[in-house]
Coordinates of C-alpha atoms and ligand atoms in Angstrom, one line a residue:
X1 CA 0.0 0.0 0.0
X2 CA 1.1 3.7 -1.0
X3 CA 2.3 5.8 1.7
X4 CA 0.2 8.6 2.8
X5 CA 2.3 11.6 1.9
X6 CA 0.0 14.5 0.2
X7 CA -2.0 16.6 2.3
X8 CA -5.2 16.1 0.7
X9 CA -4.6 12.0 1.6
X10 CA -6.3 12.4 4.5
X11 CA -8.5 9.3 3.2
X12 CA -6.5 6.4 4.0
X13 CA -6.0 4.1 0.9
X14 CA -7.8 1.4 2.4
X15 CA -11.3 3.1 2.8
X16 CA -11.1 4.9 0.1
X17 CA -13.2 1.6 -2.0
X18 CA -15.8 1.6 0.9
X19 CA -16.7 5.2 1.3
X20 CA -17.2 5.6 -2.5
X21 CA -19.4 2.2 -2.5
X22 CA -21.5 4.3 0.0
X23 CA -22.0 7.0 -1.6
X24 CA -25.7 7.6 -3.1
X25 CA -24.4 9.4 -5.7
X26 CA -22.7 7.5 -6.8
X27 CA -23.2 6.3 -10.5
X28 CA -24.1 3.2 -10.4
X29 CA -24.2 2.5 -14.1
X30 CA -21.4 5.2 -15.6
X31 CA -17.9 3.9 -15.8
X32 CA -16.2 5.3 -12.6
X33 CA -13.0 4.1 -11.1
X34 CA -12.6 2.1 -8.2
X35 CA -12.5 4.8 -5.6
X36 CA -9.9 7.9 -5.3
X37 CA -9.5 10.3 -8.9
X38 CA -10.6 9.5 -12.5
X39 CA -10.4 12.5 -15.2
X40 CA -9.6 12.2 -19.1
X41 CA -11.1 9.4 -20.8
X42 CA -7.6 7.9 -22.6
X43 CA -6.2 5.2 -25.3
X44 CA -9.9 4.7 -26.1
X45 CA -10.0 1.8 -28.6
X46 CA -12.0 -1.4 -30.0
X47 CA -8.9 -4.2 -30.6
X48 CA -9.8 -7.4 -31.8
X49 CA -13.2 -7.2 -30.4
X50 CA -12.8 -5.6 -27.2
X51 CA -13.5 -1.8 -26.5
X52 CA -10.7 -0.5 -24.2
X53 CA -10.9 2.7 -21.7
X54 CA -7.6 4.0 -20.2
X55 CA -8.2 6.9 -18.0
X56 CA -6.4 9.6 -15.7
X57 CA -6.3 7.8 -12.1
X58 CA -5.5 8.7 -9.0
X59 CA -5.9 5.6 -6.5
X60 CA -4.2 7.7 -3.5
X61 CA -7.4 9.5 -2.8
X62 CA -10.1 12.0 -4.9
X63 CA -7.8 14.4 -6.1
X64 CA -5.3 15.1 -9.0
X65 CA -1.9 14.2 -8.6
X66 CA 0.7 11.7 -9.9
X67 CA -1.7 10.4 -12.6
X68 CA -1.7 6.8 -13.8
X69 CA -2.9 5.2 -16.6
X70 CA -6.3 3.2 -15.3
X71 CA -8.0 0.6 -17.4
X72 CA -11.0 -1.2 -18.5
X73 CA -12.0 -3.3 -20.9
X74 CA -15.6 -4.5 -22.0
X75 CA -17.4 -6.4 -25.3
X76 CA -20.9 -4.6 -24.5
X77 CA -20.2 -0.9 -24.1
X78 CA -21.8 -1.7 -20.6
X79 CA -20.6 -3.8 -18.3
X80 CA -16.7 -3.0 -17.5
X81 CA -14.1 -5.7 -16.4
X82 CA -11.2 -3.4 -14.1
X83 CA -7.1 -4.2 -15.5
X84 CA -3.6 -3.4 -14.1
X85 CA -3.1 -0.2 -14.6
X86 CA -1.2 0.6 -17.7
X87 CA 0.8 3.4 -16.9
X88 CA 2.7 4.6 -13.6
X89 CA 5.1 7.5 -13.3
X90 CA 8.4 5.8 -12.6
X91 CA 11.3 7.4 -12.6
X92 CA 12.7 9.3 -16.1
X93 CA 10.6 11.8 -18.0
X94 CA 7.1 10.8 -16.4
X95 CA 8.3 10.7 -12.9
X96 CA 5.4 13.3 -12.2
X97 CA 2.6 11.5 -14.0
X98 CA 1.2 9.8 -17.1
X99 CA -1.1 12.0 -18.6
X100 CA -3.3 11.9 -21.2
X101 CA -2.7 10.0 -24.8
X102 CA -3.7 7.8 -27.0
X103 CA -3.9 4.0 -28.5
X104 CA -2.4 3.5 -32.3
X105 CA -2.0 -0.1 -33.8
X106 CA 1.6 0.0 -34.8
X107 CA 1.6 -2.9 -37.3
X108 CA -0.1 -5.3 -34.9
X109 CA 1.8 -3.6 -31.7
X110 CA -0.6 -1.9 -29.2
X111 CA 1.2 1.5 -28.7
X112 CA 0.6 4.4 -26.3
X113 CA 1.4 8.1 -27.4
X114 CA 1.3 10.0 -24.0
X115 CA 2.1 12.9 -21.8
X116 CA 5.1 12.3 -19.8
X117 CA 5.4 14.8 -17.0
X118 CA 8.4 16.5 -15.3
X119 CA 9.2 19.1 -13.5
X120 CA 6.1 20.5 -14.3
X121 CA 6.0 20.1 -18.0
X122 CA 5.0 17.8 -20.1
X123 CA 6.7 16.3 -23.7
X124 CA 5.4 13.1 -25.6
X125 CA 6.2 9.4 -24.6
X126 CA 5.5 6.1 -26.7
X127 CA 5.1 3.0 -24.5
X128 CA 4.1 -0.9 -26.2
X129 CA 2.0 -3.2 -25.3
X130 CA 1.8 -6.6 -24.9
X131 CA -1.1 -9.0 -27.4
X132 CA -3.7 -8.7 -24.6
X133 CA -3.0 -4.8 -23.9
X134 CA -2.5 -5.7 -20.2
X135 CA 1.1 -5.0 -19.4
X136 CA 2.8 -2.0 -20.8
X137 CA 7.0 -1.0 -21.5
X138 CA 7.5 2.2 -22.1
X139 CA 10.2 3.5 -24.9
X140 CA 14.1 3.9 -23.7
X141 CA 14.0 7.0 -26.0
X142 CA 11.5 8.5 -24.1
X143 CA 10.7 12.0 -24.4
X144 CA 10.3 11.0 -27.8
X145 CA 10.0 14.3 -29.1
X146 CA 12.8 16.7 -26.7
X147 CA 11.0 19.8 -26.3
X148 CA 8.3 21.8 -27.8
X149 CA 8.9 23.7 -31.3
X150 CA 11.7 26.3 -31.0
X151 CA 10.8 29.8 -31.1
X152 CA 7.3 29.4 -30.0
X153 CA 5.9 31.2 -26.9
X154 CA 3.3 28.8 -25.6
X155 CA 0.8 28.4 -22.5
X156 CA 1.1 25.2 -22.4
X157 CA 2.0 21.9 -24.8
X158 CA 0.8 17.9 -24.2
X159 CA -2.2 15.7 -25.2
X160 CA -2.0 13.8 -28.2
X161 CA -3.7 13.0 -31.6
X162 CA -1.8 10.1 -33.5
X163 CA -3.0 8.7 -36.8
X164 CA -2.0 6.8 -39.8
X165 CA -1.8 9.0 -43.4
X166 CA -0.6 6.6 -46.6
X167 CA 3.1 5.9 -45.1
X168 CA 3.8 8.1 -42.4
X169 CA 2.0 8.5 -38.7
X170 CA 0.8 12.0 -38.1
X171 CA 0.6 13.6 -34.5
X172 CA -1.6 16.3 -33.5
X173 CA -0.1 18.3 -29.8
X174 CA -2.2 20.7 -27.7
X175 CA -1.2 23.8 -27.0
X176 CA -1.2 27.3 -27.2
X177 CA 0.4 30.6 -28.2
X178 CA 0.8 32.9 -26.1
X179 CA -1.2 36.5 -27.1
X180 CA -2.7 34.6 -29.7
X181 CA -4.9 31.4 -29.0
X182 CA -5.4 27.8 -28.7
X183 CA -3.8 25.8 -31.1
X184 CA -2.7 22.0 -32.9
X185 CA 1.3 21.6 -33.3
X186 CA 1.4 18.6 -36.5
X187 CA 4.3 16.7 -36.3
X188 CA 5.1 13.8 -38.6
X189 CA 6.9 10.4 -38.6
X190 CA 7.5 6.9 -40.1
X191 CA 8.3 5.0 -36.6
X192 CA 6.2 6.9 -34.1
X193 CA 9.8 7.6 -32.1
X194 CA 11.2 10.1 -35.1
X195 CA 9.2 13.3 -35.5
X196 CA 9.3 16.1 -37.5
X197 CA 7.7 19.2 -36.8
X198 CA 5.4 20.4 -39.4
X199 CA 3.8 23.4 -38.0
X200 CA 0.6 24.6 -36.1
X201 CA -2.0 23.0 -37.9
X202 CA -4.4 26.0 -37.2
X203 CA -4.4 28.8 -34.4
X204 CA -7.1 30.3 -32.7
X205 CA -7.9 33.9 -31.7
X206 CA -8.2 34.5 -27.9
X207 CA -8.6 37.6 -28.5
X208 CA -12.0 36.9 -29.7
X209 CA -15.1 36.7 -27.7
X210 CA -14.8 37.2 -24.2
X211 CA -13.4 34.3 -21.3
X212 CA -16.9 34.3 -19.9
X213 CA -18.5 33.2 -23.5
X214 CA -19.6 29.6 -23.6
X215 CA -17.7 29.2 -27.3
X216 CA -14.3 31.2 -26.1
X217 CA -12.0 29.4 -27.6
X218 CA -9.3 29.6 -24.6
X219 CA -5.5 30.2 -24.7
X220 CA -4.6 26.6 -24.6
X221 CA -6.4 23.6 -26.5
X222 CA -5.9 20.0 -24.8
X223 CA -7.1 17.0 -25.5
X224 CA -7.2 17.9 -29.6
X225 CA -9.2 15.0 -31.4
X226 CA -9.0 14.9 -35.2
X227 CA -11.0 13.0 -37.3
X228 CA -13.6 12.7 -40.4
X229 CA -17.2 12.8 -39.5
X230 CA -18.8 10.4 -41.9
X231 CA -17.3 8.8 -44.5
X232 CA -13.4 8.5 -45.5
X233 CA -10.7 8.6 -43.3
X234 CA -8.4 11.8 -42.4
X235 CA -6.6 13.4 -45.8
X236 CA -8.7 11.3 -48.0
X237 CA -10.7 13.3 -50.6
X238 CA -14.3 13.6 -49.1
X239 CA -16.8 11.6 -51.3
X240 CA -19.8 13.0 -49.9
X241 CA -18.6 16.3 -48.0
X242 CA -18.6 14.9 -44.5
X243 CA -16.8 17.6 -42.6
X244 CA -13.5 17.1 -40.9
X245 CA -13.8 17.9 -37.3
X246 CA -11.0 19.1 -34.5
X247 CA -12.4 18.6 -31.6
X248 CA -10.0 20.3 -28.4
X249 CA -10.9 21.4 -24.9
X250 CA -10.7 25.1 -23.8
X251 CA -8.2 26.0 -21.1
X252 CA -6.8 29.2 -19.5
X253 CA -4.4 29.4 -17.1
X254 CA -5.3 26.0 -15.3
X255 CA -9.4 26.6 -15.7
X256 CA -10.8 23.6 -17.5
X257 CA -13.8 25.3 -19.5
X258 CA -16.1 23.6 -22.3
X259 CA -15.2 21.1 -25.0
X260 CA -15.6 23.0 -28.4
X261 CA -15.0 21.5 -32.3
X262 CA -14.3 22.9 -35.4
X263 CA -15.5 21.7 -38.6
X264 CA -14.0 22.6 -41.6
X265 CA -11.4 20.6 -44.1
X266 CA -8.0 19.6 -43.1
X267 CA -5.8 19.1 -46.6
X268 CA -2.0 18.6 -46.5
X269 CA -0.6 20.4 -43.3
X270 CA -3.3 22.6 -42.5
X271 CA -7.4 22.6 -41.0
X272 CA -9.4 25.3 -43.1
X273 CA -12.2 26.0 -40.5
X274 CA -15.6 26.4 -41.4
X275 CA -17.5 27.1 -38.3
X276 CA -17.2 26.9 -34.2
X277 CA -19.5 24.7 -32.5
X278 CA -20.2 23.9 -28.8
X279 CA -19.9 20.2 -28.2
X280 CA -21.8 19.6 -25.1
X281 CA -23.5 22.5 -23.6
X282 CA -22.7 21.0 -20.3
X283 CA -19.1 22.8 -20.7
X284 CA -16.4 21.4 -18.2
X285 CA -19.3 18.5 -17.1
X286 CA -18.2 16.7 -20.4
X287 CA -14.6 17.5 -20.3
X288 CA -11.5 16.2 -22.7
X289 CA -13.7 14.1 -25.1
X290 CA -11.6 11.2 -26.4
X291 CA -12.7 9.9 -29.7
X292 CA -12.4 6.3 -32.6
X293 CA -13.5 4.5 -34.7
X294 CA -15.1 1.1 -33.7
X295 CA -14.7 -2.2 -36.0
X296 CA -18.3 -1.6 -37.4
X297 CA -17.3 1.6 -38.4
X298 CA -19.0 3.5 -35.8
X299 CA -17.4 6.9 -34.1
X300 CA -17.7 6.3 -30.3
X301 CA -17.0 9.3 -28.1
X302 CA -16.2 9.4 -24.4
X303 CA -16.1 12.5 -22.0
X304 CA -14.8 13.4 -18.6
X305 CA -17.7 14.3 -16.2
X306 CA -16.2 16.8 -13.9
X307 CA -17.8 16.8 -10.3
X308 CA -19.5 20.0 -9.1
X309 CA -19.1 19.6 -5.8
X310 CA -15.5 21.1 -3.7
X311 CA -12.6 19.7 -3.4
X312 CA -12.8 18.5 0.4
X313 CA -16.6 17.0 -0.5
X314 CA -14.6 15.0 -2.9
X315 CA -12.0 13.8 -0.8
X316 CA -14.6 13.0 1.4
X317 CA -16.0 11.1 -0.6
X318 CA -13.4 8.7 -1.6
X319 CA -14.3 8.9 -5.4
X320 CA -14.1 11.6 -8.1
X321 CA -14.9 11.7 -11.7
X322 CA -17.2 9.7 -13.7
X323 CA -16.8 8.9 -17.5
X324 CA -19.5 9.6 -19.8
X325 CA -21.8 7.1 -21.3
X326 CA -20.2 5.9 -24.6
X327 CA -21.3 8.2 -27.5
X328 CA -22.1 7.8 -30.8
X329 CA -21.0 10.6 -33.1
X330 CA -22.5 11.4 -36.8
X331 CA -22.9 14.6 -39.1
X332 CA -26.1 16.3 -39.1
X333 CA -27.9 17.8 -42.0
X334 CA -26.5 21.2 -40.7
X335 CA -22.9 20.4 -40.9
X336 CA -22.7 20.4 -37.5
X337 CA -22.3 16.7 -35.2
X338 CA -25.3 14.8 -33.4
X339 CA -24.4 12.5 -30.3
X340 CA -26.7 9.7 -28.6
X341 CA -26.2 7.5 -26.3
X342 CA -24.9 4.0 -27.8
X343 CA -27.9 1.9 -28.2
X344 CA -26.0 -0.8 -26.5
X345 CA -26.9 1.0 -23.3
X346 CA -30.9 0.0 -23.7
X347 CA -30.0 -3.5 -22.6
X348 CA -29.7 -2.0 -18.8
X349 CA -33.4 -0.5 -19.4
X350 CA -35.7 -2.4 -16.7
X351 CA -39.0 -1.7 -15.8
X352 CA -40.9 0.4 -18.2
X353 CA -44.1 2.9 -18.1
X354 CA -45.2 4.9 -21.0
X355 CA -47.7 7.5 -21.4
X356 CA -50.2 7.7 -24.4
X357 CA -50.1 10.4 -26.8
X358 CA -51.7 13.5 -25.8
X359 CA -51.9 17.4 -25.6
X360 CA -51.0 19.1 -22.7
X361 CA -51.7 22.7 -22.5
X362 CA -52.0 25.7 -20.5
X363 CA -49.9 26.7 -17.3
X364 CA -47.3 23.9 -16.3
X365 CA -49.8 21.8 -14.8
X366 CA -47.9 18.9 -13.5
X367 CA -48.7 15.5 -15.3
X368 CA -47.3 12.1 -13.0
X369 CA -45.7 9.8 -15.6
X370 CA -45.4 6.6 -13.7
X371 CA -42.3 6.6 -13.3
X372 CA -39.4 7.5 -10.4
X373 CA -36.3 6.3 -9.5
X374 CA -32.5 8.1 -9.2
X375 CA -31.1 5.3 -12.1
X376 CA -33.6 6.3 -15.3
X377 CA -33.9 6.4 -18.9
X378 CA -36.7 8.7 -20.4
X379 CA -37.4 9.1 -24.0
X380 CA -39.9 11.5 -25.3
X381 CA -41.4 12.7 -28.6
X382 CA -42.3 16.3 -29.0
X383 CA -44.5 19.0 -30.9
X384 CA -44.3 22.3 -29.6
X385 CA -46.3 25.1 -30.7
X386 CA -44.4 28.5 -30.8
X387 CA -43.8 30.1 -27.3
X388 CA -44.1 26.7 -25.7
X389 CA -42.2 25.5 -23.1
X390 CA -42.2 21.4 -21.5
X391 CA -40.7 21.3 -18.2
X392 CA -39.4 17.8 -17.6
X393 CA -38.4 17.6 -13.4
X394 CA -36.4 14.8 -12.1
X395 CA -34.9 14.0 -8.9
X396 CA -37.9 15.9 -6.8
X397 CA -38.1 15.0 -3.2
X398 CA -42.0 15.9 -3.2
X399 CA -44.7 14.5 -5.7
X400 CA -45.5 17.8 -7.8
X401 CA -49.2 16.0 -7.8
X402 CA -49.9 16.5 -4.7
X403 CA -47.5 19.6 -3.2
X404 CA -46.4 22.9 -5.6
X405 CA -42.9 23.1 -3.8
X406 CA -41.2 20.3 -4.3
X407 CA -38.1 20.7 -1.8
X408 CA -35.5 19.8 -4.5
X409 CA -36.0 19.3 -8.2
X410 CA -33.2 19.4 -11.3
X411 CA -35.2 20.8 -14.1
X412 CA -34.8 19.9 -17.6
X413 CA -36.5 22.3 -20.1
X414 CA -37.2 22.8 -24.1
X415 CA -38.8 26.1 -25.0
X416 CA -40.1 26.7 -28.7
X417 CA -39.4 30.9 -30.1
X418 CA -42.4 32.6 -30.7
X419 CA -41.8 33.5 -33.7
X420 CA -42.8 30.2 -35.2
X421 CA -39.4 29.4 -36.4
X422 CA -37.6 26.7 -35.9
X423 CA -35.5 27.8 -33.1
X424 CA -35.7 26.6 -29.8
X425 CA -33.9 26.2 -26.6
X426 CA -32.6 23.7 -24.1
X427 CA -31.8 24.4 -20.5
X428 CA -30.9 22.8 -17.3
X429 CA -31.9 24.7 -14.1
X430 CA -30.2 23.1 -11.2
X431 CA -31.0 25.9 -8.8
X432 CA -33.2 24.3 -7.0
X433 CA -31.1 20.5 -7.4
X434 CA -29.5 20.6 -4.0
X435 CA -30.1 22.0 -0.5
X436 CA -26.1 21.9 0.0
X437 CA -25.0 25.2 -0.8
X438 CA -22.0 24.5 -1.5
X439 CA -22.4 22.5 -5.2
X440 CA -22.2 24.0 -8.8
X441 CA -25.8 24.6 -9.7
X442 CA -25.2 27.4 -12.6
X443 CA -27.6 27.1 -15.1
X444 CA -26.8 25.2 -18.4
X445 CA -28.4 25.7 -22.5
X446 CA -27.7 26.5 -25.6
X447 CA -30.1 26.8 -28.8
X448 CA -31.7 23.5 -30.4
X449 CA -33.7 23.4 -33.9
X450 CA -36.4 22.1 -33.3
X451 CA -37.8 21.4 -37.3
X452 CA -41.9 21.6 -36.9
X453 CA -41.6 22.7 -33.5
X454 CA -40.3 18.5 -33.1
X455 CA -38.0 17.3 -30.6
X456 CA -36.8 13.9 -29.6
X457 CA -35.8 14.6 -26.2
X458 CA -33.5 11.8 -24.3
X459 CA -32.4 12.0 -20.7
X460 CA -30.4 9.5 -19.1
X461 CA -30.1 10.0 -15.5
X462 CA -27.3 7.9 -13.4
X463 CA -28.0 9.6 -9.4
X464 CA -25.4 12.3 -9.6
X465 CA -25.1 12.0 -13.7
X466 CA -27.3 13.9 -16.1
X467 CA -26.7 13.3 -20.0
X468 CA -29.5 15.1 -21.7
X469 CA -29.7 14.7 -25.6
X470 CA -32.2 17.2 -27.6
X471 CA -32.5 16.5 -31.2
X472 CA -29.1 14.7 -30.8
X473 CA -27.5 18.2 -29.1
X474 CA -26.3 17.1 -25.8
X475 CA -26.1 18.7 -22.2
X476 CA -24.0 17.0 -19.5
X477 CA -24.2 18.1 -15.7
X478 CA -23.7 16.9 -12.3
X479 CA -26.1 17.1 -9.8
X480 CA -25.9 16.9 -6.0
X481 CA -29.8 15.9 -4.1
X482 CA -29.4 15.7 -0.7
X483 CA -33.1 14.3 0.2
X484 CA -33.1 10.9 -2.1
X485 CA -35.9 12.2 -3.9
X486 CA -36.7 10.3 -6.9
X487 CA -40.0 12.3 -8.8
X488 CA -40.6 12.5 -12.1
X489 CA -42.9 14.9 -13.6
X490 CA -44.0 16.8 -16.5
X491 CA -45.9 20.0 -17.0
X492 CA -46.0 22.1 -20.4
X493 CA -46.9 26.3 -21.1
X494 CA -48.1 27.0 -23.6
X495 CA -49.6 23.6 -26.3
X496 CA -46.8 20.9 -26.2
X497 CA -48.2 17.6 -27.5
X498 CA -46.8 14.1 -26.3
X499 CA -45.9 11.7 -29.0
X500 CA -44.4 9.3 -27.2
X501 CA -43.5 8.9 -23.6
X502 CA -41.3 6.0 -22.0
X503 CA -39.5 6.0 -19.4
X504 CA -37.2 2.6 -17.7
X505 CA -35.7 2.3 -14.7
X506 CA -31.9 1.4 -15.1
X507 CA -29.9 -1.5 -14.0
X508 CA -26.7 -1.0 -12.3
X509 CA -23.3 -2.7 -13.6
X510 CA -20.9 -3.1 -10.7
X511 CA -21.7 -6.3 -8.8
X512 CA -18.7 -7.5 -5.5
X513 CA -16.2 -4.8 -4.3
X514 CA -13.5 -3.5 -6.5
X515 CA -9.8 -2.9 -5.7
X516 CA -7.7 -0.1 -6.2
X517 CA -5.1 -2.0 -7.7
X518 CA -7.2 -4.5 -10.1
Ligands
DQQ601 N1 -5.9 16.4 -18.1 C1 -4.7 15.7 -18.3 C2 -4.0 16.5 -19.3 C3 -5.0 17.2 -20.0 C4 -6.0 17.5 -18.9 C5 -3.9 15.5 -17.0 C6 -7.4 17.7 -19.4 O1 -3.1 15.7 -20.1 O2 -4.6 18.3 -20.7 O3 -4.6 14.7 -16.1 O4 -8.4 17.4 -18.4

């Protein structure tokens, strides 16, 4: 067993499994580490059948420091199997911590392109794998590239984008330049220990927007995730005009802020963008989105869901960080990306209610769906006429039926313009979520089309985990109850008519106690 030897270890090591266990909530059917830290989702992966999820670990306790490589492995999607972890700092140039990177197929060799961290900096490190992808060696020439590109005045530089173009691997490296913006340094190489440094793929303007916009693009891009949405692969003439699509996370000066992508074309050694999108309009609650392909072709997508509550809550708790439900990724008509849930996720749905079509109208009078439950999977139809607004509450510790002030509720809500267009709105007011003062509750949206006034609305709820998906635009956020209510409830302004209503309960996916050190 570790040592106890950071001052936020006041958890010992042992009890860090059984206070996390105990927590209520606690995902119970979200990926989450054993107990202590989990950020980044990392070396995500499908190889020879099985999906693979590295991810930034802490086992000494809930907060960030020293960062391993976890891992997991599964067939389904859903049900996780815990491995060794991959990656330890160990003396050399990741004596401070593995952080986040990525999984290439070198030829039939597994092989890890990550950042190696040291004295407080980080430069890129190649580690192989053994057939299963269970025990890792990292390279003797590691830093395998020295330094970051000479001349250049940046915030930051680590986090890795590695793929395979005709003959030669190309490499993608977060960073930033400073009084400029986030940007992409491309490097390029025939061995994946040898690179040459091409340029900055593409630089963005800081100076743009303000800090406190939801699409400020940051002075410092991690996680960057390049890739074709659609059809063809990276560099490949486009066949049917699927964008190209670089996907990065913004940072300043140690803030974590919202996952953003560009689409637009990337040809030879630069990305032409096209337009600036929000990715999740959750922001930092679906963090460092790690993206691949699958072996039927699919583009899967994992995020980081950040906690909202403080730092000593989470150290209290034993457990920190929860990894987003897998997510698939396709172009929509607009040229911007949809995201839903993987379908392979329905198989945890239990017991089901459903509500017949109908019109609700007039002023939010609450409609009891026959549902409740923390662990939920609710699926809904939708027609609203302009100006209307559905108001969807979960997590309410009083039945809206019977008492107009529910104690706690987290509010999901889609409201229609006026104007009869097809414009519309999604928010999340958590205001009223949580008694404890102390927890993030800032209100969440962002605009949805809604074509006809339609919307498929899909909200997966996980006790402390909220992924919302409206007309395939999602909104991830944490949520913090403190009196177990479980509520369900619908009331509409306005004429909102019900297509289809269902609603499941969810089955949890951890079963026996989990160690630390699988
Ligand atoms: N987390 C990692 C970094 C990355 C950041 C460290 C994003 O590699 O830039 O745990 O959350």
């Amino acid at each position: 067993m570790t040592e106890l030897t950071h001052p936020l270890a006041t958890v010992p090591q042992d009890d860090l499994v059984a206070r996390a266990e105990a927590d209520p909530l606690r995902p119970r059917f979200h990926f989450v580490s054993p107990a202590g830290w989990l950020n980044d989702p990392n070396g995500v992966s499908q190889w020879n059948g099985t999906y693979h999820l590295f991810y930034q670990y802490n086992p000494e306790g809930a907060f960030h420091r020293r960062i391993q490589w976890g891992h997991a492995t599964t067939t389904d999607l859903v049900t996780w199997t815990d491995r060794p972890v991959a990656l330890e700092p160990s003396a050399g140039p990741d004596a401070e911590g593995c952080w986040s990177g990525v999984l290439v197929n070198d030829c039939g060799t597994p092989t890890l392109v990550y950042s190696g961290r040291l004295e407080g900096k980080e430069l890129p490190c190649v580690a192989v794998g053994s057939p299963d992808l269970l025990s890792w060696t990292k390279d003797p020439g590691n830093p395998v590239i020295a330094a970051p590109p000479v001349g250049a005045d940046i915030t930051a530089y680590r986090d890795h984008c590695v793929w395979r173009e005709g003959t030669k691997w190309r490499q993608l490296v977060g960073s930033g330049i400073r009084q400029r913006g986030g940007t992409a340094f491309l490097y390029e190489s025939s061995d994946l220990r040898s690179w040459d440094y091409i340029g900055p793929l593409f630089i963005g303007d800081a100076s743009h927007g303000d800090p406190a916009d939801t699409d400020w693009t940051g002075t410092m891009w991690e996680c960057v995730d390049l890739f074709r949405a659609g059809k063809g692969s990276l560099g490949s003439a486009p066949s049917d005009g699927s964008p190209d699509v670089l996907v990065f996370s913004a940072w300043n000066d140690g803030d974590t802020l919202h996952p953003l992508y560009w689409t637009g074309r990337y040809a030879g050694d630069t990305f032409k963008p096209a337009a600036l999108h929000r990715l999740d309009y959750g922001g930092r609650f679906f963090y460092a989105p790690q993206s691949f392909q699958d072996e039927s072709g699919r583009r899967v997508m994992f995020g980081w869901m950040q906690e909202g509550r403080s730092d000593a809550a989470m150290v209290e708790a034993g457990w920190s960080g929860v990894m987003s439900l897998p997510r698939i990724v396709t172009p929509g008509d607009d040229g911007a990306l949809r995201f839903a849930p993987a379908p392979e996720i329905k198989k945890l749905r239990r017991d089901h209610a459903s509500l017949p079509g109908q019109v609700l109208t007039g002023a939010l009078v609450p409609l009891e769906i026959g549902v409740s439950g923390k662990q939920l999977d609710l699926e809904l139809d939708l027609q609203l006429a302009p100006g209307a607004l559905l108001r969807l509450g979960v997590l309410s510790s009083t039945d809206r039926c019977t008492s107009a002030s529910p104690n706690e509720e987290t509010t999901i809500e889609l409201r229609r313009a006026t104007d009869g267009t097809n414009n519309g709105t999604l928010r999340l007011d958590r205001t009223r979520s949580s008694l404890d003062p102390t927890v993030d509750v800032e209100d969440k949206s962002g605009p949805v089309p809604m074509p006809e006034g339609r919307v498929h609305l899909r909200v997966i709820l996980d006790r402390s985990a909220l992924e919302i998906f409206a007309n395939g635009i999602p909104l991830t956020a944490r949520v913090y109850p403190t009196l177990g209510g479980e509520h369900v409830s619908l009331a509409a302004e306005g004429t909102v008519q019900i297509l289809s209503l269902d609603a499941w309960t969810m089955a949890g996916i951890y079963e026996g106690t989990r160690s630390l050190f699988p």
